Amino acid sequence: MPEAAVDLPAERSLHRAGEATSPRRRIPPRVSARPRSEEWTDDELLTLPEAAALFWPDGPITTNTLRTAGHQGTLAITRVAGKFFTTPMAVRRMGAEHPVPVARTPEAVPDVSAQALFQVKLAEAKRLGRERARPKRAAERPAAPAPKGRAGQ
């Protein structure tokens, strides 16, 4: 006889307000021993999971986020034996080298017509085209090789 489907009680299937909807991240042992970033020296090596757990224990930054920042060049990362390492100082500097651009005021932008902008771009393209001269095409060269000896005369 087939088993009947059993409905779970409502208190088991629904999350209560105040409960986390997903399980907490696993905290690496070295970070659980020293959970404050001030307890780490600036040049001490951290794995990326340790750095994420130390600086953003419940935040939006994860190991993958730090790895992506390393590939983009915004976080200094060292790779040793297939593992990625960083330092607390590198994490603090992450994003500091790329300041947010200041919005330009409308009066700082010169009023340029579309025709004038086109002329400037066309002149630049012509200038670049002269610097990159193409070699002579094969069609401009003779198609048959020059004859050797008396047979071709």
Coordinates of N, CA and C in Angstrom, one line a residue, residues 9-130:
P9 N 3.6 20.3 10.2 CA 2.9 21.4 10.9 C 3.4 22.8 10.4
A10 N 2.6 23.8 10.5 CA 2.9 25.1 10.0 C 4.2 25.7 10.7
E11 N 4.4 25.4 12.0 CA 5.5 25.9 12.7 C 6.8 25.3 12.2
R12 N 6.8 24.2 11.6 CA 8.0 23.6 11.0 C 8.4 24.1 9.6
S13 N 7.4 24.4 8.8 CA 7.6 24.7 7.4 C 7.8 26.2 7.2
L14 N 7.4 27.0 8.1 CA 7.5 28.5 7.9 C 8.6 29.0 8.8
H15 N 9.3 30.0 8.3 CA 10.3 30.7 9.1 C 9.6 31.7 10.0
R16 N 10.1 31.8 11.2 CA 9.5 32.8 12.2 C 10.2 34.1 11.9
A17 N 9.6 35.2 12.2 CA 10.2 36.5 12.1 C 11.4 36.5 13.1
G18 N 12.5 37.0 12.7 CA 13.7 37.0 13.6 C 14.6 35.8 13.4
E19 N 14.1 34.8 12.7 CA 15.0 33.6 12.4 C 15.7 33.9 11.1
A20 N 16.9 33.4 11.0 CA 17.6 33.5 9.8 C 17.0 32.5 8.8
T21 N 16.8 33.0 7.5 CA 16.2 32.1 6.5 C 17.2 31.2 5.9
S22 N 18.5 31.5 6.0 CA 19.5 30.6 5.5 C 20.5 30.2 6.7
P23 N 21.1 29.1 6.6 CA 22.1 28.8 7.6 C 23.3 29.8 7.7
R24 N 23.8 30.0 8.8 CA 24.9 30.9 9.0 C 26.2 30.3 8.3
R25 N 27.0 31.2 7.9 CA 28.3 30.8 7.2 C 29.2 30.1 8.3
R26 N 29.9 29.2 7.8 CA 30.9 28.5 8.7 C 32.1 29.5 9.0
I27 N 32.4 29.7 10.2 CA 33.5 30.6 10.6 C 34.8 29.8 10.7
P28 N 35.8 30.2 9.9 CA 37.1 29.5 10.0 C 37.6 29.5 11.4
P29 N 38.4 28.4 11.8 CA 38.9 28.3 13.2 C 39.8 29.5 13.6
R30 N 40.6 29.9 12.7 CA 41.5 31.1 13.0 C 40.8 32.3 13.3
V31 N 39.7 32.6 12.6 CA 38.9 33.8 12.8 C 38.0 33.6 14.1
S32 N 37.6 32.4 14.4 CA 36.8 32.3 15.6 C 37.7 32.4 16.8
A33 N 39.0 32.2 16.7 CA 39.9 32.4 17.8 C 40.2 33.9 18.0
R34 N 40.3 34.6 16.9 CA 40.5 36.1 16.9 C 39.5 36.8 16.0
P35 N 38.3 37.0 16.6 CA 37.2 37.5 15.7 C 37.3 39.0 15.4
R36 N 38.1 39.8 16.0 CA 38.2 41.2 15.8 C 39.4 41.5 14.8
S37 N 39.1 42.4 13.8 CA 40.2 42.6 12.8 C 41.4 43.3 13.4
E38 N 41.2 44.0 14.6 CA 42.3 44.7 15.2 C 43.3 43.7 15.8
E39 N 42.9 42.5 16.0 CA 43.8 41.4 16.6 C 44.8 40.8 15.5
W40 N 44.6 41.2 14.3 CA 45.4 40.7 13.2 C 46.4 41.8 12.8
T41 N 47.7 41.4 12.5 CA 48.6 42.4 12.0 C 48.3 42.7 10.5
D42 N 48.8 43.8 10.0 CA 48.4 44.3 8.7 C 49.0 43.4 7.6
D43 N 50.1 42.7 7.9 CA 50.8 41.9 6.9 C 50.6 40.4 7.1
E44 N 49.7 40.0 7.9 CA 49.4 38.6 8.2 C 48.6 38.0 7.1
L45 N 48.9 36.8 6.6 CA 48.2 36.2 5.5 C 46.9 35.6 6.0
L46 N 45.8 35.9 5.2 CA 44.5 35.3 5.4 C 44.0 34.6 4.2
T47 N 43.4 33.5 4.3 CA 42.7 32.9 3.1 C 41.5 33.8 2.8
L48 N 41.0 33.6 1.6 CA 39.8 34.5 1.3 C 38.6 34.1 2.1
P49 N 38.3 32.9 2.5 CA 37.2 32.6 3.4 C 37.4 33.3 4.8
E50 N 38.7 33.3 5.3 CA 39.0 33.9 6.5 C 38.8 35.4 6.4
A51 N 39.2 36.0 5.3 CA 39.0 37.5 5.2 C 37.6 37.9 5.1
A52 N 36.8 37.1 4.4 CA 35.3 37.4 4.3 C 34.7 37.2 5.6
A53 N 35.0 36.2 6.4 CA 34.4 36.0 7.7 C 34.9 37.0 8.7
L54 N 36.1 37.5 8.6 CA 36.7 38.4 9.6 C 36.1 39.8 9.3
F55 N 36.0 40.3 8.1 CA 35.6 41.7 7.8 C 34.1 41.8 7.6
W56 N 33.5 40.8 7.1 CA 32.0 40.8 6.8 C 31.4 39.5 7.3
P57 N 31.3 39.4 8.6 CA 30.7 38.1 9.2 C 29.3 37.8 8.7
D58 N 28.5 38.8 8.6 CA 27.1 38.6 8.1 C 26.8 39.5 6.9
G59 N 27.8 40.0 6.3 CA 27.6 41.0 5.2 C 27.6 40.4 3.9
P60 N 27.5 41.3 2.9 CA 27.3 40.8 1.5 C 28.6 40.3 0.8
I61 N 29.7 40.5 1.4 CA 31.0 40.1 0.8 C 31.3 38.7 1.1
T62 N 31.5 37.9 0.1 CA 31.8 36.4 0.2 C 33.2 36.1 -0.4
T63 N 33.5 34.9 -0.3 CA 34.8 34.4 -0.8 C 34.8 34.7 -2.3
N64 N 33.8 34.4 -3.0 CA 33.7 34.6 -4.5 C 33.8 36.1 -4.8
T65 N 33.2 37.0 -4.0 CA 33.4 38.4 -4.2 C 34.8 38.8 -4.1
L66 N 35.5 38.4 -3.1 CA 36.9 38.7 -2.9 C 37.8 38.1 -4.1
R67 N 37.5 37.0 -4.5 CA 38.2 36.4 -5.6 C 38.0 37.2 -6.9
T68 N 36.8 37.7 -7.1 CA 36.5 38.5 -8.3 C 37.2 39.8 -8.2
A69 N 37.3 40.4 -7.0 CA 38.0 41.7 -6.7 C 39.5 41.5 -7.0
G70 N 40.0 40.3 -6.7 CA 41.4 40.0 -7.0 C 41.7 39.9 -8.5
H71 N 40.7 39.3 -9.2 CA 40.9 39.2 -10.7 C 40.7 40.6 -11.4
Q72 N 39.9 41.4 -10.8 CA 39.7 42.8 -11.4 C 40.9 43.7 -11.0
G73 N 41.7 43.3 -10.0 CA 42.8 44.1 -9.6 C 42.5 45.1 -8.5
T74 N 41.3 45.0 -7.8 CA 41.0 45.9 -6.7 C 41.4 45.4 -5.4
L75 N 41.8 44.1 -5.3 CA 42.3 43.5 -4.1 C 43.6 42.7 -4.4
A76 N 44.6 43.0 -3.6 CA 45.9 42.3 -3.8 C 45.8 40.9 -3.2
I77 N 46.0 39.9 -4.1 CA 45.9 38.5 -3.8 C 47.2 37.8 -4.2
T78 N 47.6 36.9 -3.3 CA 48.7 36.0 -3.6 C 48.2 34.6 -3.7
R79 N 48.7 33.9 -4.7 CA 48.3 32.5 -4.9 C 49.4 31.6 -4.5
V80 N 49.2 30.7 -3.5 CA 50.2 29.8 -3.1 C 49.6 28.4 -3.1
A81 N 50.2 27.5 -3.8 CA 49.7 26.1 -3.9 C 48.2 26.0 -4.2
G82 N 47.7 26.8 -5.1 CA 46.3 26.7 -5.4 C 45.4 27.4 -4.5
K83 N 45.9 28.0 -3.4 CA 45.0 28.8 -2.5 C 45.3 30.3 -2.7
F84 N 44.3 31.0 -2.5 CA 44.4 32.5 -2.6 C 44.5 33.1 -1.2
F85 N 45.5 34.0 -1.0 CA 45.7 34.6 0.2 C 45.7 36.2 0.0
T86 N 45.3 36.9 1.1 CA 45.4 38.3 1.1 C 45.8 38.8 2.5
T87 N 45.9 40.0 2.7 CA 46.3 40.6 4.0 C 45.2 41.5 4.5
P88 N 45.1 41.8 5.8 CA 44.1 42.7 6.3 C 44.3 44.1 5.7
M89 N 45.6 44.5 5.5 CA 45.8 45.9 4.9 C 45.3 45.9 3.4
A90 N 45.4 44.8 2.7 CA 44.9 44.8 1.3 C 43.4 44.9 1.3
V91 N 42.8 44.3 2.3 CA 41.3 44.3 2.3 C 40.8 45.7 2.7
R92 N 41.6 46.4 3.6 CA 41.2 47.8 3.9 C 41.4 48.7 2.8
R93 N 42.4 48.4 2.0 CA 42.7 49.3 0.8 C 41.8 49.0 -0.4
M94 N 41.1 47.9 -0.3 CA 40.3 47.5 -1.5 C 39.2 48.6 -1.7
G95 N 39.2 49.1 -2.9 CA 38.3 50.1 -3.3 C 38.7 51.5 -3.0
A96 N 39.8 51.7 -2.2 CA 40.3 53.0 -1.9 C 41.0 53.6 -3.1
E97 N 41.6 52.8 -3.9 CA 42.4 53.3 -5.1 C 41.5 53.9 -6.2
H98 N 40.2 53.5 -6.1 CA 39.3 53.9 -7.2 C 38.3 54.8 -6.6
P99 N 38.6 56.1 -6.5 CA 37.6 57.0 -5.9 C 36.4 57.2 -6.8
V100 N 35.3 57.5 -6.2 CA 34.0 57.7 -7.0 C 34.2 58.9 -7.8
P101 N 33.9 58.9 -9.1 CA 34.1 60.1 -9.9 C 33.1 61.2 -9.5
V102 N 33.6 62.4 -9.5 CA 32.8 63.5 -9.1 C 31.9 63.9 -10.3
A103 N 30.6 64.1 -10.1 CA 29.7 64.5 -11.2 C 30.1 65.9 -11.7
R104 N 30.2 66.0 -13.0 CA 30.6 67.3 -13.6 C 29.4 68.2 -13.6
T105 N 29.7 69.5 -13.5 CA 28.6 70.5 -13.5 C 28.3 70.7 -15.0
P106 N 27.0 71.1 -15.3 CA 26.7 71.3 -16.7 C 27.5 72.4 -17.4
E107 N 27.9 73.5 -16.7 CA 28.6 74.5 -17.3 C 30.1 74.1 -17.6
A108 N 30.6 73.0 -17.0 CA 31.9 72.6 -17.3 C 32.0 71.9 -18.7
V109 N 30.9 71.4 -19.2 CA 30.8 70.7 -20.5 C 30.7 71.7 -21.6
P110 N 31.6 71.8 -22.5 CA 31.5 72.8 -23.6 C 30.3 72.4 -24.5
D111 N 29.6 73.4 -25.1 CA 28.5 73.1 -26.0 C 29.1 72.8 -27.4
V112 N 29.1 71.6 -27.8 CA 29.6 71.2 -29.1 C 28.5 70.6 -29.9
S113 N 28.4 71.0 -31.1 CA 27.4 70.5 -32.0 C 27.8 69.1 -32.5
A114 N 26.8 68.3 -32.9 CA 27.1 67.0 -33.4 C 28.0 67.0 -34.6
Q115 N 27.9 68.0 -35.5 CA 28.7 68.1 -36.7 C 30.1 68.3 -36.3
A116 N 30.4 69.2 -35.3 CA 31.8 69.5 -34.9 C 32.4 68.3 -34.2
L117 N 31.6 67.5 -33.5 CA 32.1 66.3 -32.8 C 32.5 65.3 -33.9
F118 N 31.6 65.2 -34.9 CA 31.9 64.2 -36.0 C 33.2 64.6 -36.7
Q119 N 33.4 65.9 -37.0 CA 34.6 66.4 -37.7 C 35.9 66.0 -36.9
V120 N 35.8 66.2 -35.6 CA 37.0 65.9 -34.7 C 37.2 64.4 -34.8
K121 N 36.2 63.5 -34.7 CA 36.4 62.1 -34.7 C 36.9 61.6 -36.1
L122 N 36.4 62.3 -37.1 CA 36.9 61.9 -38.5 C 38.4 62.3 -38.7
A123 N 38.8 63.4 -38.2 CA 40.2 63.8 -38.3 C 41.1 62.9 -37.5
E124 N 40.6 62.4 -36.3 CA 41.4 61.5 -35.5 C 41.5 60.1 -36.2
A125 N 40.4 59.7 -36.8 CA 40.5 58.4 -37.6 C 41.4 58.5 -38.8
K126 N 41.4 59.6 -39.5 CA 42.3 59.8 -40.6 C 43.8 59.8 -40.1
R127 N 44.0 60.5 -39.0 CA 45.4 60.5 -38.5 C 45.8 59.1 -38.1
L128 N 45.0 58.4 -37.5 CA 45.4 57.0 -37.1 C 45.5 56.1 -38.3
G129 N 44.7 56.4 -39.3 CA 44.8 55.5 -40.5 C 46.1 55.7 -41.3
R130 N 46.7 56.9 -41.2 CA 48.0 57.2 -41.9 C 49.1 56.5 -41.2

